[in-house]
Structure formats: C-alpha cells, structure tokens
Coordinates of C-alpha atoms in Angstrom, one line a residue:
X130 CA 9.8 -84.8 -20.3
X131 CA 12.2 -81.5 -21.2
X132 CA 10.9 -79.3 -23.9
X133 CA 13.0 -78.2 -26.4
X134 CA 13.2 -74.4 -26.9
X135 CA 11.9 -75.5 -30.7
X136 CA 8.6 -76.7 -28.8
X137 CA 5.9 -74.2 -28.9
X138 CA 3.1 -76.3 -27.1
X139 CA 2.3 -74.9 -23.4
X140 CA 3.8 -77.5 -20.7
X141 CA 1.9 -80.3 -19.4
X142 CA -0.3 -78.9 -15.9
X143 CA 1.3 -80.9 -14.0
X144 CA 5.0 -79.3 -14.6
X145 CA 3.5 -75.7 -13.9
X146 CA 3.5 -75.8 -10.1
X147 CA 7.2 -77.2 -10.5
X148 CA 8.0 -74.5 -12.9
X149 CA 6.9 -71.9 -10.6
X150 CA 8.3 -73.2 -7.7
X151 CA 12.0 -73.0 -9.7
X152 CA 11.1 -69.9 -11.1
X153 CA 10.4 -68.4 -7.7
X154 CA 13.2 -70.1 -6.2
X155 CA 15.7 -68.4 -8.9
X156 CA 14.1 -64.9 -8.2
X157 CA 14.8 -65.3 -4.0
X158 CA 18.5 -66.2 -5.4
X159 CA 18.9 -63.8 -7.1
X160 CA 17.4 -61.3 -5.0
X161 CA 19.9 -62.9 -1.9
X162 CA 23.0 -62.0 -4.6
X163 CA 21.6 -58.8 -5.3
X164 CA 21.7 -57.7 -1.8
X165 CA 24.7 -59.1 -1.2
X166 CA 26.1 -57.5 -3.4
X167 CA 24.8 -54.3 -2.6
X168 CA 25.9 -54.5 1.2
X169 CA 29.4 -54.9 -0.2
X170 CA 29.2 -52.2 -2.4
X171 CA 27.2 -50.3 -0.1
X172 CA 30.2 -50.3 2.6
X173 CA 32.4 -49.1 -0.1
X174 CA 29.7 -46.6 -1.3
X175 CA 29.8 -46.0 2.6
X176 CA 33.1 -45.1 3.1
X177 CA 33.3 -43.0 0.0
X178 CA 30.8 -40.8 1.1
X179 CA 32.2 -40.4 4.7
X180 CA 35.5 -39.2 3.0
X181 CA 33.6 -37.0 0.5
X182 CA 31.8 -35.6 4.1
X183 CA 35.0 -35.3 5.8
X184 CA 36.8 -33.1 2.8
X185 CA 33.5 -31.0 2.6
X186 CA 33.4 -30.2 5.9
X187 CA 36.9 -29.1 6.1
X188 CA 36.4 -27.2 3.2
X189 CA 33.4 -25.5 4.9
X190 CA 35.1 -24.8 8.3
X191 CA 38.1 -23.1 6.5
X192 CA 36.0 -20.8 4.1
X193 CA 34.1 -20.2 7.6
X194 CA 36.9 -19.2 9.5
X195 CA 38.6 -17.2 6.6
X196 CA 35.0 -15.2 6.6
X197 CA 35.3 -15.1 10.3
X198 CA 38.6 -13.5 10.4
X199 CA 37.8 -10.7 7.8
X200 CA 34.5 -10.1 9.7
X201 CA 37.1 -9.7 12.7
X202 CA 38.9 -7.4 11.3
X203 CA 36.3 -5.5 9.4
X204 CA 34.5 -4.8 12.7
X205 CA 37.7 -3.9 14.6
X206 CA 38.5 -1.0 11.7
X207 CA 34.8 -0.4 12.1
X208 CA 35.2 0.2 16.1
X209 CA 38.0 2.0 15.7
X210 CA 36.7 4.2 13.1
X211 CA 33.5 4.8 15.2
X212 CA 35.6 5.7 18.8
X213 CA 37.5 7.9 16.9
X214 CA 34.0 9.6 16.0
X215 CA 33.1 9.0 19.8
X216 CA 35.6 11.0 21.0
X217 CA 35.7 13.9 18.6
X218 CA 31.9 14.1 19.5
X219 CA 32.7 13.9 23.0
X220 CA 35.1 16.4 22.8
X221 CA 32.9 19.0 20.7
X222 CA 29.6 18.6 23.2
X223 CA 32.5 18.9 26.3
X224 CA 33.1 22.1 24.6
X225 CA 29.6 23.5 23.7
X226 CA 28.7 22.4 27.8
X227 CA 31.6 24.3 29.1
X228 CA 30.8 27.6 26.8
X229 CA 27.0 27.7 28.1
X230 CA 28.4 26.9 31.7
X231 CA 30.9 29.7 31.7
X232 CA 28.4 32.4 30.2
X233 CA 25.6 31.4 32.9
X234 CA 28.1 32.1 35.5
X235 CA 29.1 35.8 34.0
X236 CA 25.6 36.3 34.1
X237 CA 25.2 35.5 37.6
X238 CA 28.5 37.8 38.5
X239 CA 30.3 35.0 39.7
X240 CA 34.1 35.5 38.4
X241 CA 36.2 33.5 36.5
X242 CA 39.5 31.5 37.2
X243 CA 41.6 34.0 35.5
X244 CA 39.6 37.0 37.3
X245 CA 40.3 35.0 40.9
X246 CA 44.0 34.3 39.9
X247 CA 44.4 38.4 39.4
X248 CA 42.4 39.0 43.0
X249 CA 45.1 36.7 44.4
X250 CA 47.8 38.4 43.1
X251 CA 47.0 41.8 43.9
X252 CA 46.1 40.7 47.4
X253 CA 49.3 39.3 47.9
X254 CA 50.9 42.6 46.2
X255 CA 49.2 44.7 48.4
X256 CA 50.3 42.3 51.5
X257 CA 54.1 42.7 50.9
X258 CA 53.5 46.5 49.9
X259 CA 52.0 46.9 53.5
X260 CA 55.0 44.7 55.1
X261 CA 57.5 47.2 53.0
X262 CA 56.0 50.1 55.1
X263 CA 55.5 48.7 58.0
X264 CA 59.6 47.7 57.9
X265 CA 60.4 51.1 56.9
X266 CA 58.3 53.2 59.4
X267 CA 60.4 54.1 62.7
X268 CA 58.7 53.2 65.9
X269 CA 57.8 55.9 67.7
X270 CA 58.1 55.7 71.4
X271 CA 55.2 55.0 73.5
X272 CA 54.2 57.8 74.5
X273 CA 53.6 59.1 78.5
X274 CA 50.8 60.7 80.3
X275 CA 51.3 64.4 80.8
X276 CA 50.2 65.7 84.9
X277 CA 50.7 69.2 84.2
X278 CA 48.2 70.6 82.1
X279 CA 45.4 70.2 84.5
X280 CA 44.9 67.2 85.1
X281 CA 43.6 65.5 88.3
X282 CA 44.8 62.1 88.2

C-alpha cells in the first residue's frame, strides 16, 4: 500500500529492502548522469584549457625571445665595450714591454735602429767619398827597375 506524504508511521518491514533497493538504484542513476555529464563537460573543459595552454605558451615564448634579444644585444655592447678595453690595455703593456726592452739593450751597448741607420749612412758616405778620389787621382805609371845604381841583377 503507498503512503501518503501526510503519513507519519514508519513503512511496513517488508517494503524496506524494496525501498532501499530503489533508493540505491536512483543514486547509481544518478551517479551514471553525473558522469556523463561530466565527460561532456569535461571535453569541453578540455579543450578550453588546451587553448588557454596554447595562448600561454605563446605569450611565454615571445616575452622569452624579446628578453633574449635584449640579452643579445646587451652582451654584444658589453663585448664591444670590453675589446675596446682589451686593446687599449694591450696597447699600453706593448708599450711599457718595449720601453724596458729598449733600455736593457742601451745598457748592454747594443745600438739602436736609429744609431745603425746613421752607421749605414756614413759608411756609404765614406764609400762614395773614397770612389770620388779614387776617380780623381791620375794613375801613375808603373814604375821600372833601375840597373844603374849598383845593382847586380
């Protein structure tokens, strides 16, 4: 017999193990709807969130290579700036070497570029001044063997 809703009396025992066959049978329903439903929002869900991935990872990989580039170029200025250094540096120890190298060798006597140059150039000054005389001098005759002032050839 159905019981009203007006009906406050428990149910007979024999209509419990129906009632809780139903009642069980209701929550597996809706339990079956439930994930039903949620695989077909969950694709949807799904596919949202791959989008939303896709846009943040292209978001990410242009801030990346916008930080890239200026890192480029802030290390090219910074190479630039520090082989300009490089060579002044060079430049000033290539200096300072050649200074101590040049005064050892005047303290050892051995003579400069400049002071070799000059040695050339008076050699080859003296060289045409001794051509010039030797052009200029007449050439004497060979000169003979005298017989007559005793001697016994």
């Amino acid at each position: 017999m159905p019981r009203s809703r007006h009906d406050d009396a428990p149910p007979p025992a024999g209509e419990l193990p129906r009632m809780a066959r139903d009642s069980a049978q209701q929550i597996w329903l809706a339990g079956l709807g439930a994930f039903a439903k949620a695989q077909e929002e969950g694709g949807k869900v799904f596919k949202a969130l791959v989008q939303e991935g896709v846009a943040l990872q292209r978001n990410t990989q242009n801030a990346t290579e916008a930080q890239w580039s200026e890192a480029a170029q802030r290390v090219g200025s910074l190479a630039s700036g520090l082989g300009a250094r490089a060579a002044g540096q060079w430049d000033r120890l290539e200096g300072i070497f050649e200074e101590r190298v040049s005064k050892a060798l005047q303290r050892l006597g051995v003579p400069t570029a400049g002071e070799l140059q000059a040695l050339r150039e008076r050699v080859d000054a003296l060289e045409q001044a001794l051509a010039r005389e030797r052009a200029a001098a007449p050439r004497a005759a060979p000169r003979r063997r005298s017989n007559t002032a005793g001697g016994n050839d």
